[in-house]
CSV table of C-alpha atoms and ligand atoms in Angstrom, one decimal:
chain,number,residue,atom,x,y,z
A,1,UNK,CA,-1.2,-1.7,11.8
A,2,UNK,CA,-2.5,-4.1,14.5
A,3,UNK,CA,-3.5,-7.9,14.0
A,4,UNK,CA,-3.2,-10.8,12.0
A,5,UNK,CA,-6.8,-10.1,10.9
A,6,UNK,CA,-5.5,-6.6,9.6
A,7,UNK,CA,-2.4,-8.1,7.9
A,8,UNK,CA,-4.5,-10.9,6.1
A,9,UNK,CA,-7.1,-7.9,4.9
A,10,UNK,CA,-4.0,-5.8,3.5
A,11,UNK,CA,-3.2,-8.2,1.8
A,12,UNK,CA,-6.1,-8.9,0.0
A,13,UNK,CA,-6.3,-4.9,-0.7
A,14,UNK,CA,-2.8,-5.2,-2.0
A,15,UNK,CA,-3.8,-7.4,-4.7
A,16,UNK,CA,-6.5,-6.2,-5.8
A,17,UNK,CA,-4.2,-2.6,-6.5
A,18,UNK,CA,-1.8,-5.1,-8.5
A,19,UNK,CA,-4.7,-6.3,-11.1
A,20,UNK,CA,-6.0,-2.8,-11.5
A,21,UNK,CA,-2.0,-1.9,-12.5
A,22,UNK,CA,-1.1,0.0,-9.4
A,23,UNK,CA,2.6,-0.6,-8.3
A,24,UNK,CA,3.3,-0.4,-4.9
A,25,UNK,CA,6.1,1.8,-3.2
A,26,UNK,CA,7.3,1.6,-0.2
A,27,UNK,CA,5.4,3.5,2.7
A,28,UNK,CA,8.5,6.5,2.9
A,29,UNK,CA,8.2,7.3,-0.6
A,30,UNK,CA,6.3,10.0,-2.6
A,31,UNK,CA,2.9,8.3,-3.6
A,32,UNK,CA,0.1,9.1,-5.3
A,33,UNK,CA,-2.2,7.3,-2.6
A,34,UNK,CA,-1.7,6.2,0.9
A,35,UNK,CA,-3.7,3.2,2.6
A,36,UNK,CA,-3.2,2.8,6.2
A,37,UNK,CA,-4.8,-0.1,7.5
A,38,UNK,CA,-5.7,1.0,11.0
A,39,UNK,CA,-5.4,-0.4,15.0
A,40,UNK,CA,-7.5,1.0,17.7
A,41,UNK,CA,-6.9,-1.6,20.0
A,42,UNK,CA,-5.4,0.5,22.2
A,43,UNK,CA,-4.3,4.2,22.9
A,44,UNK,CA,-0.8,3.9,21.6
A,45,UNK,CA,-2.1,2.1,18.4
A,46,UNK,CA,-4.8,4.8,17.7
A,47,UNK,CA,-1.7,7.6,18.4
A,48,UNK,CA,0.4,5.7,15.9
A,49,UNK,CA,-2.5,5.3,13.4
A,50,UNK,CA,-2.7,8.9,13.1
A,51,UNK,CA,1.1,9.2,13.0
A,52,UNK,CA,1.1,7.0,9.8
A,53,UNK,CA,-1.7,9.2,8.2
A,54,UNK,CA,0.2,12.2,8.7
A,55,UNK,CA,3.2,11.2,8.0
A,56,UNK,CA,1.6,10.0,4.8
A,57,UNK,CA,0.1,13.6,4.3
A,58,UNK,CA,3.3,15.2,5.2
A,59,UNK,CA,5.4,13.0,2.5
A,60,UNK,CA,3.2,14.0,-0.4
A,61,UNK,CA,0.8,16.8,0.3
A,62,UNK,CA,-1.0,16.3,-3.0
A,63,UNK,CA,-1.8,12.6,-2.6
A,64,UNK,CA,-5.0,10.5,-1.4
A,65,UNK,CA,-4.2,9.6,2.5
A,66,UNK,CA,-7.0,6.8,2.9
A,67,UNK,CA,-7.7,5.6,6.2
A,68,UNK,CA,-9.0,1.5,6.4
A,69,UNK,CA,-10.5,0.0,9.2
A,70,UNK,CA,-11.1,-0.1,13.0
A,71,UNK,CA,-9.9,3.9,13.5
A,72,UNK,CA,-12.7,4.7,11.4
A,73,UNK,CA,-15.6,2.4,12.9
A,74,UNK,CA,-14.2,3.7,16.2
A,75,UNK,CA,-14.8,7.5,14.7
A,76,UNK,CA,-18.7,7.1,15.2
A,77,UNK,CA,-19.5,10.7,14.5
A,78,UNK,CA,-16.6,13.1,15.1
A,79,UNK,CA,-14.6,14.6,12.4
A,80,UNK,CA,-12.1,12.6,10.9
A,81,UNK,CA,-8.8,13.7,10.8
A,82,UNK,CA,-7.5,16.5,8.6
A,83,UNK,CA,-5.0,14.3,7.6
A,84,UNK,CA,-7.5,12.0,5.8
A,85,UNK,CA,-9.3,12.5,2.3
A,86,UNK,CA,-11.1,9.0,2.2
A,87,UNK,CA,-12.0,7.2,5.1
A,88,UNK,CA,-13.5,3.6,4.9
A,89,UNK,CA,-14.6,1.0,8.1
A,90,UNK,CA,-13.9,-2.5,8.2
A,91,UNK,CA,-17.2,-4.0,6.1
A,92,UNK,CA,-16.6,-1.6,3.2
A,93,UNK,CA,-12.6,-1.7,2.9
A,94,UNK,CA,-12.2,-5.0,0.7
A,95,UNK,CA,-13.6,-2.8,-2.0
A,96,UNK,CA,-10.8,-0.2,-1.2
A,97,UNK,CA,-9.4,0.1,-4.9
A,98,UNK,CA,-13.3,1.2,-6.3
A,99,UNK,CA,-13.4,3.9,-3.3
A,100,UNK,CA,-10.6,5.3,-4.0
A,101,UNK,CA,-11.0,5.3,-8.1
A,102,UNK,CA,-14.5,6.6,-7.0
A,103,UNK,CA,-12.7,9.7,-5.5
A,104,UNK,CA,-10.5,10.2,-7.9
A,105,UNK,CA,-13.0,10.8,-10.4
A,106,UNK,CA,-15.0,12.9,-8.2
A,107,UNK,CA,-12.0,14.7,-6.5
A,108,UNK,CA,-12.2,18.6,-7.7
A,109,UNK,CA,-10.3,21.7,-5.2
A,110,UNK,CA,-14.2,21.4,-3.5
A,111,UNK,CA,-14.6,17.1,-3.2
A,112,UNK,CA,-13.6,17.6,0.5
A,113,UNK,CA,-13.2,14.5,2.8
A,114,UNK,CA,-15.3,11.3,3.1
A,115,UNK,CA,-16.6,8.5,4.9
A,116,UNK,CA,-17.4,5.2,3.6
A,117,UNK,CA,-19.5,2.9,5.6
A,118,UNK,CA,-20.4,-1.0,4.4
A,119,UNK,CA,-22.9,-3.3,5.1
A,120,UNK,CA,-22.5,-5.0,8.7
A,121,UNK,CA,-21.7,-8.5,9.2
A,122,UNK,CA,-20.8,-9.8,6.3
A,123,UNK,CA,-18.3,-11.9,5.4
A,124,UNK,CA,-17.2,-11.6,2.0
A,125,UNK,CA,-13.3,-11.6,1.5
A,126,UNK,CA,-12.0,-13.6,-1.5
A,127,UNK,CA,-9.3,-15.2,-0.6
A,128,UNK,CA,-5.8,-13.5,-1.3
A,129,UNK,CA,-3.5,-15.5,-3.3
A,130,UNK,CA,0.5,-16.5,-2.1
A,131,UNK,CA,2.2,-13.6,-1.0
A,132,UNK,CA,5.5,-14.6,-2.6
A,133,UNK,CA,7.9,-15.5,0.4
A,134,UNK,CA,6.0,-16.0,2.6
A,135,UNK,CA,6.3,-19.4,4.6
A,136,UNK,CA,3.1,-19.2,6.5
A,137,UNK,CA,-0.2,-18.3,5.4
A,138,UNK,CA,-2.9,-16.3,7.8
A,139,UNK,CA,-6.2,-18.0,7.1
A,140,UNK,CA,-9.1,-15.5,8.1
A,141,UNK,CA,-12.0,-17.9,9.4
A,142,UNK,CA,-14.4,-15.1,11.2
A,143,UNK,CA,-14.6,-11.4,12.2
A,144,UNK,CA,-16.2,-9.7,14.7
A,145,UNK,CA,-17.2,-10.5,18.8
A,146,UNK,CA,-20.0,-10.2,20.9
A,147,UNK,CA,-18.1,-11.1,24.0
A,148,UNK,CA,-17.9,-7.2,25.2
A,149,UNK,CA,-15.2,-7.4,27.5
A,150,UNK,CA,-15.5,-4.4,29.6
A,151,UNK,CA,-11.8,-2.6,28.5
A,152,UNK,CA,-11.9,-3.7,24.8
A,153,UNK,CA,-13.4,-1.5,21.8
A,154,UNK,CA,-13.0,-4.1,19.4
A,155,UNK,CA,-16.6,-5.6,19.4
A,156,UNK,CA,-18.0,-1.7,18.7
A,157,UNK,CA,-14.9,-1.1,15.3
A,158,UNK,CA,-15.6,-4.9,14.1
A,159,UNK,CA,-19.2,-5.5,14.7
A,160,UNK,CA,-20.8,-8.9,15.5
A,161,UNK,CA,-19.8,-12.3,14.7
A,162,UNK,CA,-19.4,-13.7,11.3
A,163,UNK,CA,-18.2,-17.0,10.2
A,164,UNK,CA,-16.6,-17.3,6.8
A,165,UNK,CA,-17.9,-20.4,4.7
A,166,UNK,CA,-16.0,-23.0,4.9
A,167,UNK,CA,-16.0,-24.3,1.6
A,168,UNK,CA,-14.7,-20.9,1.0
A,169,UNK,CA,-11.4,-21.4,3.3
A,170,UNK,CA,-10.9,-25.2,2.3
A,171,UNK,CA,-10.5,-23.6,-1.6
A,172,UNK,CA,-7.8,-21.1,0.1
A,173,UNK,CA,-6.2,-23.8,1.6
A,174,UNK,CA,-6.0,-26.0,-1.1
A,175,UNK,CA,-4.7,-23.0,-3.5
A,176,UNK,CA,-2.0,-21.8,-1.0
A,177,UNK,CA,-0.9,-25.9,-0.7
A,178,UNK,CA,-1.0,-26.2,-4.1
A,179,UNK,CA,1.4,-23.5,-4.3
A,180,UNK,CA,4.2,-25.1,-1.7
A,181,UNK,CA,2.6,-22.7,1.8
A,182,UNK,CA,3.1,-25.6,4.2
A,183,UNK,CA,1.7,-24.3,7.6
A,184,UNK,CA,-1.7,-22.4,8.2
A,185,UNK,CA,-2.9,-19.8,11.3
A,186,UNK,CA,-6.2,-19.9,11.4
A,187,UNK,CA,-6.9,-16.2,12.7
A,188,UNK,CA,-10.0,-14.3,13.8
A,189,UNK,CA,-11.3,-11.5,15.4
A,190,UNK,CA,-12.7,-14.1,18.2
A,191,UNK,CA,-11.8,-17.6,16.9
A,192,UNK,CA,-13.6,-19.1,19.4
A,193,UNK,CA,-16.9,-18.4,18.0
A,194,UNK,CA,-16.5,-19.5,15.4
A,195,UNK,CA,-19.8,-20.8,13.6
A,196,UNK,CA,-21.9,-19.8,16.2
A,197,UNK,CA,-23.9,-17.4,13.8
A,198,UNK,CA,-24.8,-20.1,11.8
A,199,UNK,CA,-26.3,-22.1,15.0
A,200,UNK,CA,-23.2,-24.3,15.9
A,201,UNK,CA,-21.2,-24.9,18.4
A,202,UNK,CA,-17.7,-23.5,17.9
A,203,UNK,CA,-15.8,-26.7,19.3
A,204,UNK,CA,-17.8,-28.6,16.6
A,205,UNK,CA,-17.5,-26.2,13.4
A,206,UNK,CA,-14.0,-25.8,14.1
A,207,UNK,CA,-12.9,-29.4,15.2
A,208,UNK,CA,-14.9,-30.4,11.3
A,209,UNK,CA,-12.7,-27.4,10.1
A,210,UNK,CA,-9.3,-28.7,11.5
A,211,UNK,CA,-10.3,-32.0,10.6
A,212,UNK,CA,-10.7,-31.3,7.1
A,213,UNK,CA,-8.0,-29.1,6.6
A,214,UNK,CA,-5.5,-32.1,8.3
A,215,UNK,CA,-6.9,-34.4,4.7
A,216,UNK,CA,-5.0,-31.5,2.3
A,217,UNK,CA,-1.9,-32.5,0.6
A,218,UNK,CA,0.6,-30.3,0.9
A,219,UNK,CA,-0.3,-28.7,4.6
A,220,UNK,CA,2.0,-30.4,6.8
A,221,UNK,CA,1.1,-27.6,9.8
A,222,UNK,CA,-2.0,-26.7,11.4
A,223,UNK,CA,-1.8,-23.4,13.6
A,224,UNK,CA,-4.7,-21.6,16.1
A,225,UNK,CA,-4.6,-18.1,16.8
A,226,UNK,CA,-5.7,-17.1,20.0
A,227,UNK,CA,-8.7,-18.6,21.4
A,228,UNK,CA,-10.6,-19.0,24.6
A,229,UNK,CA,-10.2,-21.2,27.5
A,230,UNK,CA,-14.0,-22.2,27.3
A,231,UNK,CA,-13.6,-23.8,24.1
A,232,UNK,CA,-11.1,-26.4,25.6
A,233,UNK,CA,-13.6,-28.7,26.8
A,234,UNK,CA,-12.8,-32.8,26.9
A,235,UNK,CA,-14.6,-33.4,23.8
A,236,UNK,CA,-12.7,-30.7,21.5
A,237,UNK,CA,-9.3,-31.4,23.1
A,238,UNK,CA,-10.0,-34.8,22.6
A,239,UNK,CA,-10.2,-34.4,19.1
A,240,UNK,CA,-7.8,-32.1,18.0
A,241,UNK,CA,-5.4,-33.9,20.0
A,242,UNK,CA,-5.9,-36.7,16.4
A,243,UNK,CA,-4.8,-34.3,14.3
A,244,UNK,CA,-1.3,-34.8,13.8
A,245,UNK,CA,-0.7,-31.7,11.8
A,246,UNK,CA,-2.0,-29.4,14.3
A,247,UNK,CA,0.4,-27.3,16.3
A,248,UNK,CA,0.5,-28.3,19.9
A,249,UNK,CA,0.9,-24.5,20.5
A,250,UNK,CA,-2.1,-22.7,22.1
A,251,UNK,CA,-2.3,-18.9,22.5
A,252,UNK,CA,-5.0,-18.7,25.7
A,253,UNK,CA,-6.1,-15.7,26.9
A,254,UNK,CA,-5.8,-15.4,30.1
A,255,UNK,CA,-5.8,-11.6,30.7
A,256,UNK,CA,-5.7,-11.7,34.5
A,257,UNK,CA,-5.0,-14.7,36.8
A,258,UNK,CA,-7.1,-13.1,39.5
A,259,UNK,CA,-11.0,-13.9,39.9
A,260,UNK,CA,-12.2,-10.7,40.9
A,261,UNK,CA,-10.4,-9.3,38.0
A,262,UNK,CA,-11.9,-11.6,35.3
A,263,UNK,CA,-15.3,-10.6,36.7
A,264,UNK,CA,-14.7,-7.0,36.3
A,265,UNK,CA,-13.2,-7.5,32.8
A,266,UNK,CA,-16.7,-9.2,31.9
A,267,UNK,CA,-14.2,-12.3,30.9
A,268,UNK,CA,-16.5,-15.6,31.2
A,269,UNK,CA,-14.3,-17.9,32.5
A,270,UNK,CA,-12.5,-17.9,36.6
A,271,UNK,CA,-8.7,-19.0,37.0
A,272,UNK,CA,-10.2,-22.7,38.0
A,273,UNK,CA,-11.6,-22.9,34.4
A,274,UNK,CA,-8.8,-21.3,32.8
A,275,UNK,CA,-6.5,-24.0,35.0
A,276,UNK,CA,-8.7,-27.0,34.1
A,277,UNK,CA,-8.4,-26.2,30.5
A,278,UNK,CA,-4.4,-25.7,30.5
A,279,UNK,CA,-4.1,-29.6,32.5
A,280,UNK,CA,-6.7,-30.8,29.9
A,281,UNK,CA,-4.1,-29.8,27.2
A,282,UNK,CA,-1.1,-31.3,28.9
A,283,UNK,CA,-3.2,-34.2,29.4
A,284,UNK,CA,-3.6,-34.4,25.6
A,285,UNK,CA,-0.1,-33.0,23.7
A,286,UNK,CA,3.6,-33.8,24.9
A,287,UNK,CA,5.0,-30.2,26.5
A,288,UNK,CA,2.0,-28.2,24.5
A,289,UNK,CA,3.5,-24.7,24.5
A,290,UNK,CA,1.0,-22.3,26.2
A,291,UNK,CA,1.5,-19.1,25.1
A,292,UNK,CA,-1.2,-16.2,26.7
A,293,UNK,CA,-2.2,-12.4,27.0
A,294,UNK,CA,-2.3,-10.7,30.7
A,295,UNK,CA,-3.4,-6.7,30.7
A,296,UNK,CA,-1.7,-5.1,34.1
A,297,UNK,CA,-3.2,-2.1,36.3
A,298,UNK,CA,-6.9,-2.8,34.6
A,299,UNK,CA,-9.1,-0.5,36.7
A,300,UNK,CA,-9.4,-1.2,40.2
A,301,UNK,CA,-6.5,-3.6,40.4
A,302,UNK,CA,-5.0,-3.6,43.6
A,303,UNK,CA,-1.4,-4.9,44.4
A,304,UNK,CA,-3.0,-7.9,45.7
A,305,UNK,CA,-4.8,-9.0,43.0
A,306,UNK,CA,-1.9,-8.7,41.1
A,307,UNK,CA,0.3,-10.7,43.4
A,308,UNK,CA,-2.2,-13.0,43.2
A,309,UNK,CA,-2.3,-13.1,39.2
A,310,UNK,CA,1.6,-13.4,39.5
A,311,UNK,CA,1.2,-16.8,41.4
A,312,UNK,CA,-1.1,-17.9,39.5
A,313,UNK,CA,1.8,-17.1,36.2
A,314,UNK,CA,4.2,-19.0,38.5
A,315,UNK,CA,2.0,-22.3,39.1
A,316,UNK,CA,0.7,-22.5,35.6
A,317,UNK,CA,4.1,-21.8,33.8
A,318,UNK,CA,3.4,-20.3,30.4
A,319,UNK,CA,6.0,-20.4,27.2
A,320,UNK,CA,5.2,-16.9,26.4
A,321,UNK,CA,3.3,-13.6,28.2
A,322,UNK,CA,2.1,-10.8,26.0
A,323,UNK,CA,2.1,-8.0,28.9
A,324,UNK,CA,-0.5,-5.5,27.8
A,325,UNK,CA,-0.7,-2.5,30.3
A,326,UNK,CA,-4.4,-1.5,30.7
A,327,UNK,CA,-5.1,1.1,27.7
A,328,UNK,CA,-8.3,3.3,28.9
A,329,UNK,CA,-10.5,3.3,25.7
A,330,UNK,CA,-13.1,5.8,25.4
A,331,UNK,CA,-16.4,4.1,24.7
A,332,UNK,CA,-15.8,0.9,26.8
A,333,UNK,CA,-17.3,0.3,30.7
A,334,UNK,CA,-13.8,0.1,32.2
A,335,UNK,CA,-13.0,3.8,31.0
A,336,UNK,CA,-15.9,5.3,33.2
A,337,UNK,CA,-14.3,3.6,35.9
A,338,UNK,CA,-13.2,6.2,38.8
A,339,UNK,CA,-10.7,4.0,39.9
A,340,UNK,CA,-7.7,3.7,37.4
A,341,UNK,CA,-4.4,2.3,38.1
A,342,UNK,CA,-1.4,4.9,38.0
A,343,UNK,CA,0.4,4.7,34.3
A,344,UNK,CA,3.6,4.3,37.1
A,345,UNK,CA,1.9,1.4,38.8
A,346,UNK,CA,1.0,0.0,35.3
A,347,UNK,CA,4.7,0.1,34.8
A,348,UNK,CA,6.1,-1.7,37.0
A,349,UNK,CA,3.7,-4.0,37.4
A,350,UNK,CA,4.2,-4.6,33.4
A,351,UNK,CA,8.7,-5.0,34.5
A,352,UNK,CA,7.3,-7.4,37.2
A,353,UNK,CA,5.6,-9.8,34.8
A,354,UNK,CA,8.0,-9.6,31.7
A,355,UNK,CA,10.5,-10.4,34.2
A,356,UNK,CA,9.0,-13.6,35.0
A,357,UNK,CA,7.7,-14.5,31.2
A,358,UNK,CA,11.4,-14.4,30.1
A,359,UNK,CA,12.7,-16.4,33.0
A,360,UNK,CA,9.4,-18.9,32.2
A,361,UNK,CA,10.4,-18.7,28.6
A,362,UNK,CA,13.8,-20.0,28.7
A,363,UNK,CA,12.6,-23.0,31.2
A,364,UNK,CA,10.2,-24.2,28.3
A,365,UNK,CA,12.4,-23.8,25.3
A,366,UNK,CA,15.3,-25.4,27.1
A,367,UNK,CA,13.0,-28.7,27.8
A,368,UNK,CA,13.8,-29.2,24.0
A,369,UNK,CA,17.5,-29.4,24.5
A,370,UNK,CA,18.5,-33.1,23.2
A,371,UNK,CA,15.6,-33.7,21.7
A,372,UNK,CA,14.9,-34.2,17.5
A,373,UNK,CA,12.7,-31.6,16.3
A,374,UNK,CA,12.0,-29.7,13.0
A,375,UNK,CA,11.5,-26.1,12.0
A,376,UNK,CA,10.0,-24.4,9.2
A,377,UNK,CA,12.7,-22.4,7.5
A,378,UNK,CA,11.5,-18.6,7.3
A,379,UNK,CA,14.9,-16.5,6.7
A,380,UNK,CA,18.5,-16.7,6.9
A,381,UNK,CA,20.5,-14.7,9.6
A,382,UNK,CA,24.3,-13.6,10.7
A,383,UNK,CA,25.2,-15.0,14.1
A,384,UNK,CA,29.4,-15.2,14.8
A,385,UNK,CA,29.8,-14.0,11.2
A,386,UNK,CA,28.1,-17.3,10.2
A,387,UNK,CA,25.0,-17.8,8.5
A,388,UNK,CA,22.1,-19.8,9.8
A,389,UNK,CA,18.6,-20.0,8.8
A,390,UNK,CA,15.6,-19.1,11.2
A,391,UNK,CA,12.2,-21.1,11.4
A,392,UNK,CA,10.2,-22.4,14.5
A,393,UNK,CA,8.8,-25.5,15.6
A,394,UNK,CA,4.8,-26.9,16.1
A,395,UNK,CA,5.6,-25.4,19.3
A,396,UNK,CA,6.6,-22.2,18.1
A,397,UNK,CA,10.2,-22.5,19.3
A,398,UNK,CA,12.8,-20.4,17.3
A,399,UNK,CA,15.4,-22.4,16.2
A,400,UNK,CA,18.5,-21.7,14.0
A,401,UNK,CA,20.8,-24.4,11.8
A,402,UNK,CA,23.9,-23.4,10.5
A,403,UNK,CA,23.6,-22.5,6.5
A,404,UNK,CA,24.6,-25.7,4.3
A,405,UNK,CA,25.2,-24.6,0.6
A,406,UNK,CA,25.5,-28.4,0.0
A,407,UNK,CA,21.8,-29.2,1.1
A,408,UNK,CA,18.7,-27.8,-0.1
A,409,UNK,CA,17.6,-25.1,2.1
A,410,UNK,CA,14.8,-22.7,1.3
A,411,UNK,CA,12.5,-20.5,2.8
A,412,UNK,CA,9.4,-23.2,3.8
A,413,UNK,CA,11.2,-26.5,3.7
A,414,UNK,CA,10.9,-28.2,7.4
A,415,UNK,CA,14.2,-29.3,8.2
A,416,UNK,CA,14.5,-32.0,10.8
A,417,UNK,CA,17.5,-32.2,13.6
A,418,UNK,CA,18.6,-32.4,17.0
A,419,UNK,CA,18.6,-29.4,19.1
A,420,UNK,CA,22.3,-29.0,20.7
A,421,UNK,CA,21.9,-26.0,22.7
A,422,UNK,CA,20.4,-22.2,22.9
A,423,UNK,CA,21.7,-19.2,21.2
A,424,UNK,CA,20.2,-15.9,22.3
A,425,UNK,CA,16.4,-17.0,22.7
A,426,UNK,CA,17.0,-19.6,20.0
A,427,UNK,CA,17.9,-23.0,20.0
A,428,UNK,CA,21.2,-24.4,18.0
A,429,UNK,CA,19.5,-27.5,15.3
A,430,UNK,CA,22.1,-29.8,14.6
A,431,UNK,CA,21.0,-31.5,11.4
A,432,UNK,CA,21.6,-33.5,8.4
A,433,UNK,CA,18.4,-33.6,7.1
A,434,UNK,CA,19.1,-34.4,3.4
A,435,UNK,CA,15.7,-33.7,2.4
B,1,SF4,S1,-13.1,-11.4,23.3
B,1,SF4,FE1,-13.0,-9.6,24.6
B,1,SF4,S2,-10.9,-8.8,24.3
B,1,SF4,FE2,-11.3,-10.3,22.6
B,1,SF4,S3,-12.0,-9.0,20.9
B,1,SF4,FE3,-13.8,-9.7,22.0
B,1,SF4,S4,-14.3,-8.1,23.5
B,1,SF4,FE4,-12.2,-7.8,22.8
């Protein structure tokens, strides 16, 4: 469930069942154990957390339902679900396997449920090795925030900031290259502290990072996840803008486009910063593709403010809007607000903006029309009862070329082409790339 953060940790779990001699089933099968990897990012992703762990408990009564992650650190002391035998937070779940064999030793009619708790702020993942077919590998550079932003719960289920060693991610890197991954996403819980904890300053740690990971053979594509409009300063953009392998494609969350708003979200940046930052990119990269997070009806949110964060979505003119409405999260300052937006309001507030994303969306992608571009080839698809394969640019622009039995395609070759025309959200590559 949840983030990239969660996927890249599953992962590592995942393998570390394979070398004890586990063989994994899929989820609606009878199984002797269940791991859910849990979100509690919002209501709806707590709700469906606890749908998967009873659904797990439903499909084989008998078996271990084990519940990983930020559901747990979010339990604090109430009773876990019925539904759970083992639960485990985020600092203890990379040892996952041992828990579990723990309890199955232990486990008699009496062994009753438990809760596992690691050490805090820690970062010890070892790397995962190639997931086979996969095209694109998450890189997990740092966990944890000490932003506090008054509506999220993540800082109190993840914990502080921690920075992975780097030498640690260039070995990653180099292994996944080494075995054909072309493009990295550097993900994080809050990218854009990243270092701080060991006394740096994020733009430097991660501009030596990027740097670094441009020299390896074999990486051809650089990506960020989502970072902060703070970190964009003159100096890093500057910089990154060198790296010829990094993605001009920048997920920069906004969360509100009105002032007032971004105070009351305890987000340190105002819409001036947020618009400086945004010009300093387009300064630096050809058509970067700016791609961003809004929440709609946060507490206290009046129609105006959101008119106003609407114009500001209109003057800056993203690629793509992830429209969150406002999820009141028990534990967090917003939720002891009096003054909560209808889930109505919330609603058509969130029609208003996905409206305008889409419409925004189109503009950017059809800049590319006419122009040579490549993709990274993730999966083949039907379309017309042809056959095309998938895969998106630096810019993260879906594009489809029509299946060539007489060229080389595979999943993770970069094919380059000319882009003809759109198809349903994608664009048409016209190509006779021979390599
Ligand atoms: S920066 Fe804010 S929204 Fe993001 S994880 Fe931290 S507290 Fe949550």
């Amino acid at each position: 469930m949840g983030c990239k953060v969660n996927s890249y940790e599953l992962d590592l779990i995942r393998q570390s069942f394979a070398k004890e001699g586990y063989r994994e089933v899929p989820f609606e099968e009878k199984a002797d154990i269940y791991v859910v990897n849990t979100c509690t990012v919002t209501n709806i992703a707590d709700r469906k957390s606890r749908q998967m762990l009873h659904r797990a408990r439903k499909e084989n009564p008998a078996a271990i339902v084990c519940a990983i992650g930020c559901f747990v650190d979010n339990l604090g002391s109430a009773d876990i679900d019925p539904a759970i035998d083992l639960a485990i937070d985020n600092r203890a779940k990379k040892d996952c396997v041992k828990h579990i064999e723990a309890y199955l030793r232990d486990r008699t009619e009496t062994t009753g449920q438990r809760v596992i708790r690691g050490e805090k702020d820690v970062f010890s993942e070892r790397p995962p090795l190639l997931t086979p077919g996969r095209t694109r590998a998450d890189i997990k550079i740092q966990d944890g925030c000490n932003q506090f932003c008054s509506y999220c719960i993540i800082p109190y289920a993840r914990g502080r900031i921690v920075s992975r060693d780097e030498e640690d991610t260039m070995r990653e890197i180099v292994t996944l290259a080494e075995s054909g991954i072309k493009e990295v996403v550097l993900v994080g819980i809050h990218v854009s502290s990243y270092g701080k904890d060991r006394g740096e300053e994020p733009q430097e740690a991660l501009l030596r990072l990027l740097t670094r990971i441009q020299m390896i053979r074999g990486i051809e594509r650089i990506r960020l996840s989502s970072i902060e409009p703070r970190i964009m300063t003159e100096e890093f953009v500057s910089g990154i803008a060198k790296l010829t392998k990094l993605c001009p494609h920048f997920h920069l969350s906004l969360q509100s486009g009105c002032d007032k708003t971004l105070k009351e979200m305890n987000r340190r940046y105002t819409t001036a910063e947020y618009r400086e930052s945004v010009e300093r990119l387009r300064r630096h990269f050809r058509e970067p593709a700016i791609t961003t997070d809004i929440i709609v009806g946060f507490p206290g949110e009046t129609t105006e403010d959101f008119a106003t964060t609407v114009s500001f979505v209109k003057e800056i003119g993203f690629y793509q809007i992830h429209v969150f409405p406002y999820s009141k999260r028990e534990g967090t300052v917003a939720a002891k607000r009096k003054d909560q937006v209808p889930d109505a309001e919330k609603k058509a507030r969130s029609k208003e903006l996905l409206l305008l994303t889409a419409e925004q969306a189109r503009a950017y992608r059809e800049k590319f029309i006419g122009q040579e571009e490549e993709i990274l080839l993730e999966e083949t698809t039907e379309q017309d009862g042809k056959t095309f394969w998938v895969g998106h640019t630096m810019r993260y622009v879906e594009g489809i070329v029509r299946e060539d039995k007489s060229l080389p395609q595979a999943a993770g070759m970069l094919i380059k082409g000319r882009f003809t025309g759109a198809s349903g959200g994608r664009l048409l590559l016209q190509s006779d790339d021979p390599s």
